[in-house]
Short mmCIF file of C-alpha atoms and ligand atoms in Angstrom, two decimals:
data_model
loop_
_atom_site.label_atom_id
_atom_site.label_comp_id
_atom_site.label_asym_id
_atom_site.label_seq_id
_atom_site.Cartn_x
_atom_site.Cartn_y
_atom_site.Cartn_z
CA UNK A 1 94.02 113.28 134.79
CA UNK A 2 91.46 110.87 136.14
CA UNK A 3 94.30 109.30 138.78
CA UNK A 4 96.78 110.23 141.03
CA UNK A 5 99.76 108.06 140.40
CA UNK A 6 101.14 107.17 143.88
CA UNK A 7 103.75 104.15 144.97
CA UNK A 8 102.65 102.54 148.08
CA UNK A 9 104.98 101.22 151.28
CA UNK A 10 103.37 97.73 151.62
CA UNK A 11 106.25 96.68 153.62
CA UNK A 12 104.92 94.67 157.06
CA UNK A 13 101.36 96.16 156.06
CA UNK A 14 97.99 94.02 155.98
CA UNK A 15 96.67 93.77 152.70
CA UNK A 16 93.57 91.81 151.89
CA UNK A 17 92.89 89.58 148.67
CA UNK A 18 89.44 88.65 148.58
CA UNK A 19 89.27 85.38 145.95
CA UNK A 20 91.61 82.29 145.68
CA UNK A 21 91.83 81.71 142.08
CA UNK A 22 94.77 81.99 139.82
CA UNK A 23 94.06 85.71 139.41
CA UNK A 24 94.40 86.23 142.97
CA UNK A 25 97.68 84.09 143.04
CA UNK A 26 99.31 86.64 140.45
CA UNK A 27 98.22 89.41 143.22
CA UNK A 28 99.44 87.77 146.27
CA UNK A 29 102.84 87.09 144.47
CA UNK A 30 103.23 90.72 143.65
CA UNK A 31 102.37 91.69 146.77
CA UNK A 32 104.56 89.13 149.10
CA UNK A 33 107.24 90.70 146.71
CA UNK A 34 106.32 94.19 147.72
CA UNK A 35 106.73 92.96 151.63
CA UNK A 36 102.89 92.92 152.18
CA UNK A 37 100.94 90.73 155.11
CA UNK A 38 98.48 89.29 152.78
CA UNK A 39 95.42 87.84 154.04
CA UNK A 40 93.31 85.65 151.42
CA UNK A 41 89.61 85.27 151.90
CA UNK A 42 88.09 82.82 150.13
CA UNK A 43 85.89 79.65 150.74
CA UNK A 44 88.67 77.64 149.18
CA UNK A 45 92.29 78.47 147.58
CA UNK A 46 94.12 77.44 144.48
CA UNK A 47 96.88 74.72 145.34
CA UNK A 48 99.77 77.00 145.25
CA UNK A 49 98.26 79.61 147.64
CA UNK A 50 97.72 76.71 150.06
CA UNK A 51 101.31 76.06 149.44
CA UNK A 52 102.34 79.87 149.92
CA UNK A 53 100.38 80.10 152.84
CA UNK A 54 101.94 76.82 154.91
CA UNK A 55 105.42 78.30 153.78
CA UNK A 56 104.58 81.32 155.62
CA UNK A 57 103.32 79.73 158.60
CA UNK A 58 106.46 77.35 159.01
CA UNK A 59 108.90 80.38 158.60
CA UNK A 60 108.13 82.07 161.43
CA UNK A 61 111.26 84.38 161.31
CA UNK A 62 109.87 85.97 158.45
CA UNK A 63 107.67 89.36 159.62
CA UNK A 64 107.53 90.99 156.36
CA UNK A 65 105.61 89.11 152.90
CA UNK A 66 103.66 86.72 154.44
CA UNK A 67 100.44 85.17 153.64
CA UNK A 68 97.55 83.44 155.30
CA UNK A 69 94.24 82.09 154.48
CA UNK A 70 90.92 83.13 156.14
CA UNK A 71 88.37 80.32 155.25
CA UNK A 72 85.10 82.58 154.63
CA UNK A 73 82.07 82.82 152.14
CA UNK A 74 81.62 86.60 151.65
CA UNK A 75 78.48 87.93 152.33
CA UNK A 76 76.91 89.64 149.58
CA UNK A 77 76.31 92.79 151.35
CA UNK A 78 79.01 95.75 151.89
CA UNK A 79 77.85 96.09 155.77
CA UNK A 80 78.51 92.50 156.24
CA UNK A 81 82.26 92.66 155.22
CA UNK A 82 83.34 96.20 156.87
CA UNK A 83 82.87 94.30 160.28
CA UNK A 84 85.19 91.55 159.80
CA UNK A 85 88.42 92.36 161.59
CA UNK A 86 90.65 91.35 158.33
CA UNK A 87 88.68 94.06 156.66
CA UNK A 88 89.17 96.51 159.43
CA UNK A 89 92.92 95.92 159.54
CA UNK A 90 93.56 96.39 155.80
CA UNK A 91 95.62 99.10 154.27
CA UNK A 92 94.63 98.00 150.89
CA UNK A 93 92.18 95.66 149.68
CA UNK A 94 92.20 93.76 146.04
CA UNK A 95 89.02 92.07 144.75
CA UNK A 96 90.13 89.23 142.86
CA UNK A 97 87.00 87.02 142.80
CA UNK A 98 85.40 85.59 139.53
CA UNK A 99 81.88 86.98 140.89
CA UNK A 100 80.93 90.50 140.02
CA UNK A 101 78.49 90.65 142.67
CA UNK A 102 81.28 89.64 145.47
CA UNK A 103 83.62 92.11 143.70
CA UNK A 104 81.16 95.05 143.63
CA UNK A 105 80.43 94.40 147.53
CA UNK A 106 84.02 94.60 148.45
CA UNK A 107 84.27 98.11 146.52
CA UNK A 108 81.15 99.40 148.46
CA UNK A 109 82.70 98.09 151.55
CA UNK A 110 85.80 100.00 150.71
CA UNK A 111 83.91 103.07 149.63
CA UNK A 112 82.38 102.95 153.25
CA UNK A 113 85.10 102.67 155.21
CA UNK A 114 87.43 104.90 153.35
CA UNK A 115 89.96 102.32 152.06
CA UNK A 116 91.48 102.12 148.75
CA UNK A 117 90.30 98.81 146.57
CA UNK A 118 91.47 97.53 143.06
CA UNK A 119 88.94 95.64 141.46
CA UNK A 120 91.04 93.35 139.34
CA UNK A 121 89.74 93.79 135.25
CA UNK A 122 86.86 96.15 136.61
CA UNK A 123 88.15 99.75 136.16
CA UNK A 124 84.59 100.95 136.96
CA UNK A 125 84.36 99.56 140.43
CA UNK A 126 88.20 100.58 141.26
CA UNK A 127 89.54 103.39 143.50
CA UNK A 128 92.77 102.41 143.05
CA UNK A 129 94.32 100.75 139.70
CA UNK A 130 97.49 99.01 139.67
CA UNK A 131 99.83 99.75 136.72
CA UNK A 132 102.06 97.71 134.22
CA UNK A 133 105.74 98.14 135.79
CA UNK A 134 109.18 97.80 134.49
CA UNK A 135 110.97 96.77 137.35
CA UNK A 136 114.61 97.92 137.97
CA UNK A 137 114.46 98.19 141.02
CA UNK A 138 115.27 101.14 142.81
CA UNK A 139 113.79 102.31 139.56
CA UNK A 140 110.24 101.69 138.74
CA UNK A 141 108.23 102.53 135.64
CA UNK A 142 104.79 102.44 136.01
CA UNK A 143 102.44 102.44 132.81
CA UNK A 144 98.75 102.81 133.26
CA UNK A 145 95.80 103.58 130.57
CA UNK A 146 93.79 104.16 133.89
CA UNK A 147 92.13 100.91 132.98
CA UNK A 148 90.72 101.82 129.45
CA UNK A 149 93.11 99.85 127.35
CA UNK A 150 95.36 97.40 128.93
CA UNK A 151 96.84 96.00 125.60
CA UNK A 152 98.16 99.43 124.94
CA UNK A 153 99.62 99.68 128.59
CA UNK A 154 101.00 96.19 127.75
CA UNK A 155 102.56 97.37 124.52
CA UNK A 156 103.96 100.26 126.03
CA UNK A 157 105.55 98.30 128.90
CA UNK A 158 107.43 96.24 126.43
CA UNK A 159 108.80 98.73 124.43
CA UNK A 160 109.74 100.86 127.55
CA UNK A 161 111.42 97.17 128.67
CA UNK A 162 113.16 96.90 125.89
CA UNK A 163 114.92 100.43 126.33
CA UNK A 164 115.75 100.13 129.93
CA UNK A 165 118.73 97.84 130.27
CA UNK A 166 118.78 95.53 133.24
CA UNK A 167 121.96 97.09 134.73
CA UNK A 168 119.97 100.55 135.31
CA UNK A 169 118.83 99.18 138.89
CA UNK A 170 122.52 98.72 139.73
CA UNK A 171 123.11 101.91 138.40
CA UNK A 172 120.37 103.50 140.82
CA UNK A 173 121.95 101.91 143.64
CA UNK A 174 124.93 103.25 142.65
CA UNK A 175 124.16 106.83 142.45
CA UNK A 176 121.96 106.33 145.54
CA UNK A 177 125.32 105.54 147.80
CA UNK A 178 127.14 108.55 146.29
CA UNK A 179 124.20 111.23 146.37
CA UNK A 180 125.18 112.59 149.76
CA UNK A 181 128.49 113.02 148.89
CA UNK A 182 128.16 114.73 145.78
CA UNK A 183 125.55 116.95 146.85
CA UNK A 184 128.01 117.84 149.74
CA UNK A 185 130.80 118.62 147.04
CA UNK A 186 128.86 120.43 144.34
CA UNK A 187 126.20 123.04 146.06
CA UNK A 188 124.89 123.98 142.55
CA UNK A 189 122.05 122.28 141.54
CA UNK A 190 122.28 122.90 137.81
CA UNK A 191 125.97 122.29 137.97
CA UNK A 192 124.98 118.76 139.76
CA UNK A 193 122.16 117.91 137.01
CA UNK A 194 125.41 118.31 134.68
CA UNK A 195 127.55 116.24 136.41
CA UNK A 196 124.98 113.51 136.79
CA UNK A 197 124.13 113.71 132.78
CA UNK A 198 127.66 113.38 132.38
CA UNK A 199 128.35 110.30 134.53
CA UNK A 200 125.47 108.70 133.10
CA UNK A 201 126.14 109.15 129.58
CA UNK A 202 129.88 108.26 130.02
CA UNK A 203 132.57 106.37 131.80
CA UNK A 204 130.93 105.68 135.28
CA UNK A 205 127.77 104.45 133.99
CA UNK A 206 129.72 101.94 132.09
CA UNK A 207 131.56 101.19 134.52
CA UNK A 208 128.91 100.06 136.54
CA UNK A 209 127.23 98.50 133.66
CA UNK A 210 130.28 96.18 133.03
CA UNK A 211 130.11 95.04 136.67
CA UNK A 212 133.11 97.10 137.95
CA UNK A 213 131.91 99.52 140.69
CA UNK A 214 135.00 100.03 142.38
CA UNK A 215 136.56 101.55 139.08
CA UNK A 216 133.25 103.80 138.87
CA UNK A 217 133.24 105.14 142.25
CA UNK A 218 136.77 106.00 141.54
CA UNK A 219 135.99 107.87 137.95
CA UNK A 220 133.14 109.72 139.87
CA UNK A 221 135.26 110.54 142.78
CA UNK A 222 137.92 112.19 140.50
CA UNK A 223 135.69 114.28 138.48
CA UNK A 224 133.96 115.52 142.00
CA UNK A 225 137.39 117.16 143.04
CA UNK A 226 137.44 119.10 140.05
CA UNK A 227 133.80 119.25 139.67
CA UNK A 228 132.44 122.64 140.87
CA UNK A 229 134.94 124.36 138.39
CA UNK A 230 135.66 122.39 135.14
CA UNK A 231 133.95 120.43 132.96
CA UNK A 232 135.97 117.25 132.31
CA UNK A 233 136.06 116.24 128.57
CA UNK A 234 133.88 113.32 128.36
CA UNK A 235 135.74 110.09 127.34
CA UNK A 236 134.55 108.09 124.39
CA UNK A 237 134.26 104.42 124.39
CA UNK A 238 133.63 101.51 121.70
CA UNK A 239 131.24 98.81 121.95
CA UNK A 240 131.77 95.82 119.46
CA UNK A 241 128.65 94.57 119.01
CA UNK A 242 127.32 91.37 117.08
CA UNK A 243 124.44 91.74 114.89
CA UNK A 244 123.31 88.60 114.43
CA UNK A 245 122.49 86.99 111.05
CA UNK A 246 120.08 89.55 109.73
CA UNK A 247 116.82 89.33 111.25
CA UNK A 248 116.10 91.90 114.08
CA UNK A 249 115.03 89.51 116.26
CA UNK A 250 117.98 87.43 116.55
CA UNK A 251 119.70 90.66 117.96
CA UNK A 252 120.30 90.93 121.33
CA UNK A 253 118.67 93.49 123.76
CA UNK A 254 122.02 94.52 124.92
CA UNK A 255 122.97 95.12 121.42
CA UNK A 256 119.98 96.94 120.65
CA UNK A 257 120.62 99.20 123.64
CA UNK A 258 124.07 99.84 122.79
CA UNK A 259 122.72 100.75 119.39
CA UNK A 260 120.32 102.97 120.97
CA UNK A 261 123.04 104.92 122.43
CA UNK A 262 125.37 104.98 119.84
CA UNK A 263 126.78 108.56 118.44
CA UNK A 264 128.78 106.74 115.54
CA UNK A 265 128.22 103.45 114.05
CA UNK A 266 130.98 101.86 112.04
CA UNK A 267 128.66 98.88 110.12
CA UNK A 268 129.61 95.77 108.28
CA UNK A 269 128.51 94.78 104.90
CA UNK A 270 126.98 91.62 106.51
CA UNK A 271 124.46 93.68 108.93
CA UNK A 272 120.77 93.86 107.52
CA UNK A 273 119.09 97.01 107.03
CA UNK A 274 116.51 95.92 109.94
CA UNK A 275 119.04 95.90 112.10
CA UNK A 276 120.60 98.90 111.13
CA UNK A 277 117.29 100.55 111.29
CA UNK A 278 117.02 100.24 115.13
CA UNK A 279 120.13 102.40 116.01
CA UNK A 280 119.39 105.60 117.30
CA UNK A 281 118.05 108.07 114.64
CA UNK A 282 121.08 110.87 115.55
CA UNK A 283 123.70 108.31 115.15
CA UNK A 284 125.97 108.65 112.00
CA UNK A 285 126.11 105.60 110.36
CA UNK A 286 129.75 104.91 108.35
CA UNK A 287 129.64 101.57 106.06
CA UNK A 288 133.39 99.93 106.11
CA UNK A 289 132.02 96.98 104.38
CA UNK A 290 134.00 95.21 102.06
CA UNK A 291 132.07 94.63 99.13
CA UNK A 292 133.12 92.64 96.66
CA UNK A 293 134.85 94.24 94.02
CA UNK A 294 133.32 97.55 95.16
CA UNK A 295 134.24 100.43 97.69
CA UNK A 296 136.21 98.64 100.74
CA UNK A 297 137.46 100.05 103.75
CA UNK A 298 140.96 98.50 104.93
CA UNK A 299 141.15 97.17 108.30
CA UNK A 300 144.12 99.81 109.04
CA UNK A 301 141.30 102.59 108.07
CA UNK A 302 138.81 101.11 110.52
CA UNK A 303 140.86 101.22 113.17
CA UNK A 304 141.97 104.86 112.60
CA UNK A 305 137.94 105.62 112.54
CA UNK A 306 137.35 103.84 115.74
CA UNK A 307 140.05 105.53 117.69
CA UNK A 308 139.38 108.90 115.69
CA UNK A 309 135.83 108.97 117.01
CA UNK A 310 136.34 107.71 120.16
CA UNK A 311 139.05 110.37 121.05
CA UNK A 312 136.50 113.32 120.35
CA UNK A 313 134.64 111.69 123.27
CA UNK A 314 131.66 109.98 121.27
CA UNK A 315 130.10 106.63 121.81
CA UNK A 316 131.32 104.38 119.18
CA UNK A 317 129.41 101.23 118.03
CA UNK A 318 131.32 98.95 115.95
CA UNK A 319 128.39 96.64 114.36
CA UNK A 320 129.31 93.01 112.68
CA UNK A 321 127.55 90.77 111.50
CA UNK A 322 126.94 87.27 113.53
CA UNK A 323 129.36 87.34 116.32
CA UNK A 324 132.37 89.85 116.43
CA UNK A 325 134.32 87.15 117.79
CA UNK A 326 134.13 84.67 115.20
CA UNK A 327 135.91 85.36 112.05
CA UNK A 328 135.08 89.11 112.55
CA UNK A 329 138.50 90.27 113.50
CA UNK A 330 137.35 91.66 116.57
CA UNK A 331 140.31 90.98 118.63
CA UNK A 332 142.38 92.83 116.17
CA UNK A 333 140.31 95.82 117.01
CA UNK A 334 140.20 95.53 120.80
CA UNK A 335 144.11 95.13 120.53
CA UNK A 336 144.20 98.63 118.60
CA UNK A 337 141.72 99.90 121.12
CA UNK A 338 143.92 98.90 124.22
CA UNK A 339 147.19 100.32 122.61
CA UNK A 340 145.37 103.74 122.17
CA UNK A 341 143.75 103.38 125.82
CA UNK A 342 140.38 103.82 124.58
CA UNK A 343 137.77 101.91 126.78
CA UNK A 344 136.12 99.08 125.14
CA UNK A 345 133.19 96.45 125.94
CA UNK A 346 131.58 93.76 123.58
CA UNK A 347 128.46 92.72 123.10
CA UNK A 348 128.15 88.86 121.51
CA UNK A 349 125.86 88.06 118.81
CA UNK A 350 124.58 84.90 117.40
CA UNK A 351 126.97 83.59 114.85
CA UNK A 352 126.44 82.30 111.36
CA UNK A 353 126.61 78.75 112.19
CA UNK A 354 124.43 78.87 115.18
CA UNK A 355 121.68 81.06 113.20
CA UNK A 356 122.00 78.77 110.06
CA UNK A 357 121.66 75.64 112.00
CA UNK A 358 118.79 76.57 114.04
CA UNK A 359 116.73 78.24 110.96
CA UNK A 360 117.41 75.38 108.71
CA UNK A 361 116.57 72.19 111.33
CA UNK A 362 120.14 71.02 111.33
CA UNK A 363 121.08 70.52 115.13
CA UNK A 364 124.49 70.80 115.18
CA UNK A 365 125.30 67.74 117.97
CA UNK A 366 123.13 65.07 117.95
CA UNK A 367 122.58 62.12 119.85
CA UNK A 368 124.65 59.09 118.56
CA UNK A 369 125.73 61.30 115.64
CA UNK A 370 127.89 64.05 116.50
CA UNK A 371 129.42 65.35 119.86
CA UNK A 372 131.21 67.98 118.89
CA UNK A 373 131.56 70.82 116.24
CA UNK A 374 134.50 72.67 114.34
CA UNK A 375 134.08 76.36 113.54
CA UNK A 376 136.66 76.99 110.39
CA UNK A 377 137.29 78.71 107.48
CA UNK A 378 138.66 77.85 104.00
CA UNK A 379 139.20 81.37 102.76
CA UNK A 380 143.01 82.40 102.25
CA UNK A 381 144.36 85.42 102.07
CA UNK A 382 146.43 86.08 99.13
CA UNK A 383 147.70 82.76 97.41
CA UNK A 384 148.94 81.19 100.57
CA UNK A 385 146.49 78.33 101.61
CA UNK A 386 147.39 77.92 105.61
CA UNK A 387 144.61 76.09 105.86
CA UNK A 388 144.98 72.95 107.82
CA UNK A 389 143.29 70.49 105.61
CA UNK A 390 144.68 67.45 107.57
CA UNK A 391 142.64 68.48 110.82
CA UNK A 392 139.42 69.71 108.79
CA UNK A 393 139.43 66.23 107.37
CA UNK A 394 140.26 64.08 110.39
CA UNK A 395 136.78 66.17 111.74
CA UNK A 396 134.35 63.18 112.11
CA UNK A 397 131.64 65.10 113.76
CA UNK A 398 130.39 68.37 112.68
CA UNK A 399 132.48 71.11 110.95
CA UNK A 400 131.09 74.56 109.84
CA UNK A 401 132.92 76.00 107.02
CA UNK A 402 132.96 79.76 106.65
CA UNK A 403 133.61 81.67 103.82
CA UNK A 404 133.87 78.46 101.99
CA UNK A 405 131.47 78.73 99.08
CA UNK A 406 133.93 80.29 96.58
CA UNK A 407 136.14 77.37 97.60
CA UNK A 408 133.89 74.30 97.42
CA UNK A 409 136.02 72.68 94.48
CA UNK A 410 139.10 73.15 96.96
CA UNK A 411 137.22 71.95 100.20
CA UNK A 412 135.82 69.06 97.88
CA UNK A 413 139.25 68.20 96.71
CA UNK A 414 141.25 68.34 100.03
CA UNK A 415 138.78 66.29 102.08
CA UNK A 416 138.27 63.65 99.50
CA UNK A 417 142.33 63.09 99.08
CA UNK A 418 142.46 63.42 102.79
CA UNK A 419 140.14 60.36 103.18
CA UNK A 420 136.86 61.85 103.95
CA UNK A 421 133.76 59.83 102.46
CA UNK A 422 132.27 61.29 98.86
CA UNK A 423 128.72 60.32 100.81
CA UNK A 424 129.19 62.49 103.75
CA UNK A 425 126.52 64.64 103.89
CA UNK A 426 126.67 68.49 103.22
CA UNK A 427 124.11 71.17 103.68
CA UNK A 428 124.89 74.38 101.81
CA UNK A 429 123.14 77.14 103.76
CA UNK A 430 122.56 80.64 101.90
CA UNK A 431 121.44 83.56 103.74
CA UNK A 432 120.49 81.93 106.59
CA UNK A 433 118.12 83.08 108.85
CA UNK A 434 116.77 85.69 106.43
CA UNK A 435 113.52 85.57 104.79
CA UNK A 436 115.37 84.23 101.37
CA UNK A 437 116.95 81.64 103.08
CA UNK A 438 118.15 78.69 100.88
CA UNK A 439 119.34 75.26 101.85
CA UNK A 440 120.55 72.79 99.14
CA UNK A 441 121.48 69.05 100.64
CA UNK A 442 124.19 67.35 98.87
CA UNK A 443 126.91 64.75 99.34
CA UNK A 444 130.76 65.81 99.90
CA UNK A 445 131.22 64.08 96.37
CA UNK A 446 128.80 66.59 94.78
CA UNK A 447 129.45 69.51 96.72
CA UNK A 448 130.94 71.85 93.63
CA UNK A 449 128.38 70.59 91.15
CA UNK A 450 125.95 71.68 93.92
CA UNK A 451 127.27 74.99 94.33
CA UNK A 452 127.48 75.63 90.77
CA UNK A 453 124.03 74.14 89.38
CA UNK A 454 122.07 76.04 92.24
CA UNK A 455 124.07 79.19 91.71
CA UNK A 456 125.03 79.34 95.42
CA UNK A 457 125.95 83.18 96.54
CA UNK A 458 127.46 84.72 99.65
CA UNK A 459 126.61 84.88 102.55
CA UNK A 460 126.71 80.97 102.36
CA UNK A 461 127.82 78.42 105.19
CA UNK A 462 129.16 74.98 104.47
CA UNK A 463 127.58 72.28 107.17
CA UNK A 464 129.74 68.98 106.43
CA UNK A 465 128.98 65.53 108.50
CA UNK A 466 126.05 63.59 109.38
CA UNK A 467 123.92 65.91 110.99
CA UNK A 468 123.85 67.89 108.02
CA UNK A 469 121.19 65.50 105.94
CA UNK A 470 118.63 66.06 109.11
CA UNK A 471 117.79 69.52 107.56
CA UNK A 472 115.98 67.17 105.06
CA UNK A 473 113.54 66.24 107.71
CA UNK A 474 113.45 69.08 110.20
CA UNK A 475 113.37 72.09 108.05
CA UNK A 476 110.73 74.52 109.34
CA UNK A 477 111.76 78.10 108.28
CA UNK A 478 111.85 79.54 104.67
CA UNK A 479 111.71 77.03 101.32
CA UNK A 480 112.07 73.37 101.67
CA UNK A 481 115.59 72.37 101.38
CA UNK A 482 116.70 71.06 97.59
CA UNK A 483 118.52 68.09 97.28
CA UNK A 484 121.25 67.91 95.07
CA UNK A 485 121.49 65.59 92.85
CA UNK A 486 117.78 65.74 92.78
CA UNK A 487 115.64 62.74 92.92
CA UNK A 488 114.60 62.89 89.27
CA UNK A 489 118.17 62.98 88.10
CA UNK A 490 118.86 59.86 90.23
CA UNK A 491 116.46 57.61 89.01
CA UNK A 492 116.90 58.89 85.34
CA UNK A 493 120.56 57.92 85.87
CA UNK A 494 119.92 54.23 87.30
CA UNK A 495 117.28 53.93 84.57
N1 LIG B 501 131.10 87.29 112.28
C1 LIG B 501 130.45 86.48 111.35
C2 LIG B 501 131.35 85.81 110.25
C3 LIG B 501 132.01 86.24 109.20
S1 LIG B 501 132.97 85.75 107.90
C4 LIG B 501 129.76 85.51 112.36
O1 LIG B 501 129.72 85.47 113.53
O2 LIG B 501 128.64 85.06 111.46
C5 LIG B 501 131.48 85.85 106.92
C6 LIG B 501 130.91 84.45 106.54
O3 LIG B 501 130.02 84.12 107.33
C7 LIG B 501 130.22 84.38 105.32
O4 LIG B 501 131.37 84.00 104.24
C8 LIG B 501 129.39 83.25 105.36
O5 LIG B 501 130.23 82.18 105.29
C9 LIG B 501 128.85 83.56 106.73
N2 LIG B 501 127.48 84.03 106.80
C10 LIG B 501 127.43 85.41 107.45
N3 LIG B 501 126.30 85.44 107.66
C11 LIG B 501 125.33 84.32 107.18
C12 LIG B 501 124.26 84.10 106.81
N4 LIG B 501 122.96 84.90 107.19
N5 LIG B 501 123.97 83.07 106.04
C13 LIG B 501 124.93 82.13 105.80
N6 LIG B 501 126.16 82.59 106.09
C14 LIG B 501 126.44 83.24 106.40
#
């Protein structure tokens, strides 16, 4: 091991930053966050650094985390530096100038005076290197390649950043508050470790993450009473996760983290293989999607599976396309879990309307064109059509219809008889947000024909309203939108 990893407590301690440019500014900001008393030594400083110095001087109440500027042109030899008082006072020195000679002189001065020096981007001159960090204070993860491959450190940092959810800092603080009591109550270290694992994998951590620290404290205290003797059975949990439209990039971080904590995942048909591949490898994935004509699992069976696995104490994720609360029956599933006394949480997803609109270049609201949006479905269960066509036809802004492609003839007929103009623009977006996305632009009067001629298949969405035509101009993703009827057909018809 070439370096000894170490965290420095710089609160209220003097640190020198040599150099006043942008690199120095970045370092100063990080040092201020750690509460250091920073002295910047440079002939001139970046305007933002100058501002920080002024703010620091004016805020006399501040005794830690301050910055001042010493105007100096640095001597090119180490000896001249070691005699400066700002150098002698420093616990730690950072060289951040763009002059390699000055940086080397600072490093040499540090060597003479037994002070650790970090020379930015110059590992060879460093006696201290600064790692990339993942900050979930008080939890801090530091990543370093010893200055040899910063690009690799950045990648690792990004990967770890994705793995550690933002609530981890709160979790660390929570356990810090309980630590003394836990140690007093449970003498055996092995048993304590077991308990901490149980809390972190179970209810206690979940409650903290959900912002319910009081309840988390109660749960922890309750298990402490019986802790020395018995292992209380872990309680299961269900997380409803919205997977977004398909591409992994449109899954939320919270969704990713839930997938990586899951024991069992009940997956919808609409969820892409790309998103499923992100789940914890050991998780059992059960497909409960309703494939047209093929194998299908009833809603009751889904409820039974949710309750069954959660009751076994497992971490269950119910993974749905788009958002779980938009035509996703998420509410019904929560009602069932509530009735069964199973704790749950919900991670929203990007619903098809938002994803399709964004990726088709179709703003759902647009100045002077549309100020409101209605998400509706034209899908009818059984034979009864309970759709409120009056309300849908009265929608003069943007109307987004889910599950409507098979019903396009009905949509066209019902809206036209209630007075919507046959010229109202319609965008049909198939496989929105996926590489195979297709957009067909037409008008309400030609909707059925367009669906038939272009063989539109589910999943597809209808956007009805003036904004729909903007996709012709603003599209940026996937295939160029096609217009129905095509220009050529129109010309030959009028000829
Ligand atoms: N909960 C989901 C919607 C489920 S209903 C959500 O919030 O997006 C299923 C309908 O969503 C489909 O019939 C289709 O109308 C729409 N849909 C879902 N994904 C889609 C996609 N990638 N492209 C177009 N429409 C999609």
